[in-house]
Amino acid sequence: MKVGNCMTRNVQVANPEQSIREVAENMGRLDAGVMPVGDHDRLVGMITDRDIAIRGVALGKGPDTKVREVMSPEVKYCFDDEDVEHVLENMGDLQVRRLPVLNRDKRLVGIISLGDLATNGEAAEAGEALSDISKPGGEHSQTAH
């Protein structure tokens, strides 16, 4: 199965100059824990509810703090025509639960989550990826920043 067959489309994108309050409100409305961050049609980062809590609130930053101050600037992504098995393996290696999905023109076309993959017939592989994702540490550990 290809990523494009099971990803979430119509993804809302945060702007690096938005406040973390605005993004948190949007996340609440969308029932989402992550948003891609785009600047002038270019993907420049990702922001999660955890980024807001740990890199924002826990460090004494207020609700008007700009997204760029707490987002993760490194963007890991996959392509919509990739096989889900390969993407699941990458998610486990990268220790991430979600990836933005780009087309081959490098335009954002969706987002894929471990849950999307688990509910689309890839439960065993998703479980394996979750086991890798859940290991302590890794590149995206909040304590490493």
JSON list of C-alpha atoms in Angstrom, two decimals:
[
{"chain": "A", "resi": 1, "resn": "MET", "atom": "CA", "xyz": [0.00, 0.00, 0.00]},
{"chain": "A", "resi": 2, "resn": "LYS", "atom": "CA", "xyz": [1.18, 3.54, -0.76]},
{"chain": "A", "resi": 3, "resn": "VAL", "atom": "CA", "xyz": [1.22, 6.40, 1.76]},
{"chain": "A", "resi": 4, "resn": "GLY", "atom": "CA", "xyz": [-1.16, 8.42, -0.41]},
{"chain": "A", "resi": 5, "resn": "ASN", "atom": "CA", "xyz": [-3.87, 5.80, 0.13]},
{"chain": "A", "resi": 6, "resn": "CYS", "atom": "CA", "xyz": [-4.03, 6.19, 3.90]},
{"chain": "A", "resi": 7, "resn": "MET", "atom": "CA", "xyz": [-2.73, 9.67, 4.79]},
{"chain": "A", "resi": 8, "resn": "THR", "atom": "CA", "xyz": [-4.79, 12.56, 6.13]},
{"chain": "A", "resi": 9, "resn": "ARG", "atom": "CA", "xyz": [-5.31, 15.24, 3.49]},
{"chain": "A", "resi": 10, "resn": "ASN", "atom": "CA", "xyz": [-6.13, 18.95, 3.88]},
{"chain": "A", "resi": 11, "resn": "VAL", "atom": "CA", "xyz": [-3.53, 19.61, 6.55]},
{"chain": "A", "resi": 12, "resn": "GLN", "atom": "CA", "xyz": [-3.54, 23.00, 8.21]},
{"chain": "A", "resi": 13, "resn": "VAL", "atom": "CA", "xyz": [-0.13, 24.66, 8.32]},
{"chain": "A", "resi": 14, "resn": "ALA", "atom": "CA", "xyz": [1.15, 26.96, 11.07]},
{"chain": "A", "resi": 15, "resn": "ASN", "atom": "CA", "xyz": [3.23, 30.04, 10.32]},
{"chain": "A", "resi": 16, "resn": "PRO", "atom": "CA", "xyz": [6.51, 30.59, 12.19]},
{"chain": "A", "resi": 17, "resn": "GLU", "atom": "CA", "xyz": [5.34, 34.11, 13.16]},
{"chain": "A", "resi": 18, "resn": "GLN", "atom": "CA", "xyz": [2.07, 32.92, 14.71]},
{"chain": "A", "resi": 19, "resn": "SER", "atom": "CA", "xyz": [1.80, 32.83, 18.48]},
{"chain": "A", "resi": 20, "resn": "ILE", "atom": "CA", "xyz": [1.87, 29.50, 20.25]},
{"chain": "A", "resi": 21, "resn": "ARG", "atom": "CA", "xyz": [-1.55, 30.43, 21.66]},
{"chain": "A", "resi": 22, "resn": "GLU", "atom": "CA", "xyz": [-3.03, 30.60, 18.14]},
{"chain": "A", "resi": 23, "resn": "VAL", "atom": "CA", "xyz": [-1.47, 27.29, 17.19]},
{"chain": "A", "resi": 24, "resn": "ALA", "atom": "CA", "xyz": [-2.64, 25.64, 20.42]},
{"chain": "A", "resi": 25, "resn": "GLU", "atom": "CA", "xyz": [-6.18, 26.91, 19.74]},
{"chain": "A", "resi": 26, "resn": "ASN", "atom": "CA", "xyz": [-6.02, 25.50, 16.19]},
{"chain": "A", "resi": 27, "resn": "MET", "atom": "CA", "xyz": [-4.72, 22.17, 17.49]},
{"chain": "A", "resi": 28, "resn": "GLY", "atom": "CA", "xyz": [-7.61, 22.01, 19.94]},
{"chain": "A", "resi": 29, "resn": "ARG", "atom": "CA", "xyz": [-10.15, 22.81, 17.24]},
{"chain": "A", "resi": 30, "resn": "LEU", "atom": "CA", "xyz": [-8.62, 20.26, 14.87]},
{"chain": "A", "resi": 31, "resn": "ASP", "atom": "CA", "xyz": [-8.07, 17.65, 17.60]},
{"chain": "A", "resi": 32, "resn": "ALA", "atom": "CA", "xyz": [-4.44, 17.42, 16.44]},
{"chain": "A", "resi": 33, "resn": "GLY", "atom": "CA", "xyz": [-1.22, 17.24, 18.41]},
{"chain": "A", "resi": 34, "resn": "VAL", "atom": "CA", "xyz": [1.10, 18.33, 15.61]},
{"chain": "A", "resi": 35, "resn": "MET", "atom": "CA", "xyz": [1.15, 20.88, 12.80]},
{"chain": "A", "resi": 36, "resn": "PRO", "atom": "CA", "xyz": [3.60, 21.43, 9.98]},
{"chain": "A", "resi": 37, "resn": "VAL", "atom": "CA", "xyz": [5.13, 24.92, 9.96]},
{"chain": "A", "resi": 38, "resn": "GLY", "atom": "CA", "xyz": [5.38, 26.65, 6.60]},
{"chain": "A", "resi": 39, "resn": "ASP", "atom": "CA", "xyz": [6.92, 29.90, 5.47]},
{"chain": "A", "resi": 40, "resn": "HIS", "atom": "CA", "xyz": [6.20, 31.21, 1.95]},
{"chain": "A", "resi": 41, "resn": "ASP", "atom": "CA", "xyz": [5.19, 27.83, 0.53]},
{"chain": "A", "resi": 42, "resn": "ARG", "atom": "CA", "xyz": [8.15, 26.05, 2.14]},
{"chain": "A", "resi": 43, "resn": "LEU", "atom": "CA", "xyz": [8.02, 23.54, 4.98]},
{"chain": "A", "resi": 44, "resn": "VAL", "atom": "CA", "xyz": [10.36, 24.90, 7.69]},
{"chain": "A", "resi": 45, "resn": "GLY", "atom": "CA", "xyz": [9.50, 22.84, 10.76]},
{"chain": "A", "resi": 46, "resn": "MET", "atom": "CA", "xyz": [6.99, 20.99, 12.86]},
{"chain": "A", "resi": 47, "resn": "ILE", "atom": "CA", "xyz": [5.31, 22.05, 16.09]},
{"chain": "A", "resi": 48, "resn": "THR", "atom": "CA", "xyz": [3.68, 19.72, 18.57]},
{"chain": "A", "resi": 49, "resn": "ASP", "atom": "CA", "xyz": [1.61, 20.24, 21.67]},
{"chain": "A", "resi": 50, "resn": "ARG", "atom": "CA", "xyz": [4.61, 18.85, 23.54]},
{"chain": "A", "resi": 51, "resn": "ASP", "atom": "CA", "xyz": [6.89, 21.52, 22.00]},
{"chain": "A", "resi": 52, "resn": "ILE", "atom": "CA", "xyz": [4.50, 24.17, 23.30]},
{"chain": "A", "resi": 53, "resn": "ALA", "atom": "CA", "xyz": [4.45, 22.60, 26.77]},
{"chain": "A", "resi": 54, "resn": "ILE", "atom": "CA", "xyz": [8.16, 21.74, 27.16]},
{"chain": "A", "resi": 55, "resn": "ARG", "atom": "CA", "xyz": [9.99, 24.36, 25.07]},
{"chain": "A", "resi": 56, "resn": "GLY", "atom": "CA", "xyz": [7.42, 27.05, 25.76]},
{"chain": "A", "resi": 57, "resn": "VAL", "atom": "CA", "xyz": [5.43, 26.97, 28.98]},
{"chain": "A", "resi": 58, "resn": "ALA", "atom": "CA", "xyz": [7.97, 24.96, 31.03]},
{"chain": "A", "resi": 59, "resn": "LEU", "atom": "CA", "xyz": [10.69, 27.47, 30.14]},
{"chain": "A", "resi": 60, "resn": "GLY", "atom": "CA", "xyz": [8.51, 30.42, 31.16]},
{"chain": "A", "resi": 61, "resn": "LYS", "atom": "CA", "xyz": [7.58, 31.54, 27.65]},
{"chain": "A", "resi": 62, "resn": "GLY", "atom": "CA", "xyz": [4.22, 33.22, 27.34]},
{"chain": "A", "resi": 63, "resn": "PRO", "atom": "CA", "xyz": [1.30, 32.59, 25.00]},
{"chain": "A", "resi": 64, "resn": "ASP", "atom": "CA", "xyz": [2.48, 35.29, 22.59]},
{"chain": "A", "resi": 65, "resn": "THR", "atom": "CA", "xyz": [5.77, 33.47, 21.96]},
{"chain": "A", "resi": 66, "resn": "LYS", "atom": "CA", "xyz": [6.35, 32.92, 18.25]},
{"chain": "A", "resi": 67, "resn": "VAL", "atom": "CA", "xyz": [6.10, 29.40, 16.83]},
{"chain": "A", "resi": 68, "resn": "ARG", "atom": "CA", "xyz": [9.68, 29.64, 15.50]},
{"chain": "A", "resi": 69, "resn": "GLU", "atom": "CA", "xyz": [10.99, 29.81, 19.09]},
{"chain": "A", "resi": 70, "resn": "VAL", "atom": "CA", "xyz": [9.59, 26.41, 20.10]},
{"chain": "A", "resi": 71, "resn": "MET", "atom": "CA", "xyz": [9.16, 24.42, 16.87]},
{"chain": "A", "resi": 72, "resn": "SER", "atom": "CA", "xyz": [11.45, 21.64, 15.69]},
{"chain": "A", "resi": 73, "resn": "PRO", "atom": "CA", "xyz": [13.26, 23.09, 12.68]},
{"chain": "A", "resi": 74, "resn": "GLU", "atom": "CA", "xyz": [14.36, 19.75, 11.25]},
{"chain": "A", "resi": 75, "resn": "VAL", "atom": "CA", "xyz": [11.68, 18.33, 9.00]},
{"chain": "A", "resi": 76, "resn": "LYS", "atom": "CA", "xyz": [11.54, 14.61, 8.37]},
{"chain": "A", "resi": 77, "resn": "TYR", "atom": "CA", "xyz": [9.01, 13.67, 5.71]},
{"chain": "A", "resi": 78, "resn": "CYS", "atom": "CA", "xyz": [7.92, 10.97, 3.33]},
{"chain": "A", "resi": 79, "resn": "PHE", "atom": "CA", "xyz": [6.49, 10.93, -0.17]},
{"chain": "A", "resi": 80, "resn": "ASP", "atom": "CA", "xyz": [2.93, 10.05, -1.09]},
{"chain": "A", "resi": 81, "resn": "ASP", "atom": "CA", "xyz": [4.10, 7.32, -3.50]},
{"chain": "A", "resi": 82, "resn": "GLU", "atom": "CA", "xyz": [6.26, 5.48, -0.93]},
{"chain": "A", "resi": 83, "resn": "ASP", "atom": "CA", "xyz": [5.32, 2.06, 0.40]},
{"chain": "A", "resi": 84, "resn": "VAL", "atom": "CA", "xyz": [3.88, 2.21, 3.91]},
{"chain": "A", "resi": 85, "resn": "GLU", "atom": "CA", "xyz": [6.18, -0.59, 5.11]},
{"chain": "A", "resi": 86, "resn": "HIS", "atom": "CA", "xyz": [9.21, 1.58, 4.32]},
{"chain": "A", "resi": 87, "resn": "VAL", "atom": "CA", "xyz": [7.66, 4.62, 6.00]},
{"chain": "A", "resi": 88, "resn": "LEU", "atom": "CA", "xyz": [6.79, 2.61, 9.12]},
{"chain": "A", "resi": 89, "resn": "GLU", "atom": "CA", "xyz": [10.39, 1.44, 9.35]},
{"chain": "A", "resi": 90, "resn": "ASN", "atom": "CA", "xyz": [11.60, 5.05, 9.02]},
{"chain": "A", "resi": 91, "resn": "MET", "atom": "CA", "xyz": [9.14, 6.24, 11.67]},
{"chain": "A", "resi": 92, "resn": "GLY", "atom": "CA", "xyz": [10.55, 3.65, 14.07]},
{"chain": "A", "resi": 93, "resn": "ASP", "atom": "CA", "xyz": [14.15, 4.62, 13.26]},
{"chain": "A", "resi": 94, "resn": "LEU", "atom": "CA", "xyz": [13.39, 8.34, 13.61]},
{"chain": "A", "resi": 95, "resn": "GLN", "atom": "CA", "xyz": [11.21, 7.78, 16.70]},
{"chain": "A", "resi": 96, "resn": "VAL", "atom": "CA", "xyz": [8.33, 9.88, 15.35]},
{"chain": "A", "resi": 97, "resn": "ARG", "atom": "CA", "xyz": [4.60, 9.09, 15.29]},
{"chain": "A", "resi": 98, "resn": "ARG", "atom": "CA", "xyz": [3.72, 11.40, 12.39]},
{"chain": "A", "resi": 99, "resn": "LEU", "atom": "CA", "xyz": [5.35, 12.59, 9.19]},
{"chain": "A", "resi": 100, "resn": "PRO", "atom": "CA", "xyz": [4.37, 15.27, 6.71]},
{"chain": "A", "resi": 101, "resn": "VAL", "atom": "CA", "xyz": [3.68, 13.81, 3.28]},
{"chain": "A", "resi": 102, "resn": "LEU", "atom": "CA", "xyz": [5.06, 15.53, 0.18]},
{"chain": "A", "resi": 103, "resn": "ASN", "atom": "CA", "xyz": [4.52, 14.85, -3.48]},
{"chain": "A", "resi": 104, "resn": "ARG", "atom": "CA", "xyz": [7.55, 14.53, -5.75]},
{"chain": "A", "resi": 105, "resn": "ASP", "atom": "CA", "xyz": [7.39, 18.30, -6.42]},
{"chain": "A", "resi": 106, "resn": "LYS", "atom": "CA", "xyz": [8.04, 18.66, -2.65]},
{"chain": "A", "resi": 107, "resn": "ARG", "atom": "CA", "xyz": [4.60, 20.16, -1.99]},
{"chain": "A", "resi": 108, "resn": "LEU", "atom": "CA", "xyz": [2.80, 19.26, 1.22]},
{"chain": "A", "resi": 109, "resn": "VAL", "atom": "CA", "xyz": [-0.14, 16.99, 0.37]},
{"chain": "A", "resi": 110, "resn": "GLY", "atom": "CA", "xyz": [-0.94, 15.42, 3.72]},
{"chain": "A", "resi": 111, "resn": "ILE", "atom": "CA", "xyz": [0.27, 13.97, 6.98]},
{"chain": "A", "resi": 112, "resn": "ILE", "atom": "CA", "xyz": [0.57, 10.33, 7.98]},
{"chain": "A", "resi": 113, "resn": "SER", "atom": "CA", "xyz": [0.33, 9.04, 11.52]},
{"chain": "A", "resi": 114, "resn": "LEU", "atom": "CA", "xyz": [1.05, 5.74, 13.13]},
{"chain": "A", "resi": 115, "resn": "GLY", "atom": "CA", "xyz": [-2.69, 5.54, 13.81]},
{"chain": "A", "resi": 116, "resn": "ASP", "atom": "CA", "xyz": [-3.49, 6.01, 10.10]},
{"chain": "A", "resi": 117, "resn": "LEU", "atom": "CA", "xyz": [-1.23, 3.09, 9.29]},
{"chain": "A", "resi": 118, "resn": "ALA", "atom": "CA", "xyz": [-2.50, 0.87, 12.11]},
{"chain": "A", "resi": 119, "resn": "THR", "atom": "CA", "xyz": [-6.12, 1.31, 11.03]},
{"chain": "A", "resi": 120, "resn": "ASN", "atom": "CA", "xyz": [-5.36, 0.67, 7.36]},
{"chain": "A", "resi": 121, "resn": "GLY", "atom": "CA", "xyz": [-4.21, -2.93, 7.61]},
{"chain": "A", "resi": 122, "resn": "GLU", "atom": "CA", "xyz": [-0.67, -2.40, 8.85]},
{"chain": "A", "resi": 123, "resn": "ALA", "atom": "CA", "xyz": [-1.29, -3.15, 12.54]},
{"chain": "A", "resi": 124, "resn": "ALA", "atom": "CA", "xyz": [1.65, -5.55, 13.05]},
{"chain": "A", "resi": 125, "resn": "GLU", "atom": "CA", "xyz": [4.13, -3.23, 11.37]},
{"chain": "A", "resi": 126, "resn": "ALA", "atom": "CA", "xyz": [2.69, -0.21, 13.22]},
{"chain": "A", "resi": 127, "resn": "GLY", "atom": "CA", "xyz": [3.17, -2.08, 16.50]},
{"chain": "A", "resi": 128, "resn": "GLU", "atom": "CA", "xyz": [6.79, -2.76, 15.61]},
{"chain": "A", "resi": 129, "resn": "ALA", "atom": "CA", "xyz": [7.34, 0.90, 14.76]},
{"chain": "A", "resi": 130, "resn": "LEU", "atom": "CA", "xyz": [5.68, 1.97, 18.02]},
{"chain": "A", "resi": 131, "resn": "SER", "atom": "CA", "xyz": [8.08, -0.27, 19.93]},
{"chain": "A", "resi": 132, "resn": "ASP", "atom": "CA", "xyz": [11.02, 1.54, 18.29]},
{"chain": "A", "resi": 133, "resn": "ILE", "atom": "CA", "xyz": [9.44, 4.97, 18.73]},
{"chain": "A", "resi": 134, "resn": "SER", "atom": "CA", "xyz": [8.84, 4.37, 22.43]},
{"chain": "A", "resi": 135, "resn": "LYS", "atom": "CA", "xyz": [12.49, 3.69, 23.28]},
{"chain": "A", "resi": 136, "resn": "PRO", "atom": "CA", "xyz": [13.99, 6.38, 25.55]},
{"chain": "A", "resi": 137, "resn": "GLY", "atom": "CA", "xyz": [16.09, 9.15, 24.02]},
{"chain": "A", "resi": 138, "resn": "GLY", "atom": "CA", "xyz": [16.51, 9.70, 20.33]},
{"chain": "A", "resi": 139, "resn": "GLU", "atom": "CA", "xyz": [16.85, 12.73, 18.15]},
{"chain": "A", "resi": 140, "resn": "HIS", "atom": "CA", "xyz": [13.46, 14.16, 19.13]},
{"chain": "A", "resi": 141, "resn": "SER", "atom": "CA", "xyz": [13.85, 13.81, 22.89]},
{"chain": "A", "resi": 142, "resn": "GLN", "atom": "CA", "xyz": [12.82, 17.05, 24.58]},
{"chain": "A", "resi": 143, "resn": "THR", "atom": "CA", "xyz": [15.67, 16.72, 27.08]},
{"chain": "A", "resi": 144, "resn": "ALA", "atom": "CA", "xyz": [18.23, 16.68, 24.27]},
{"chain": "A", "resi": 145, "resn": "HIS", "atom": "CA", "xyz": [17.48, 20.30, 23.32]}
]
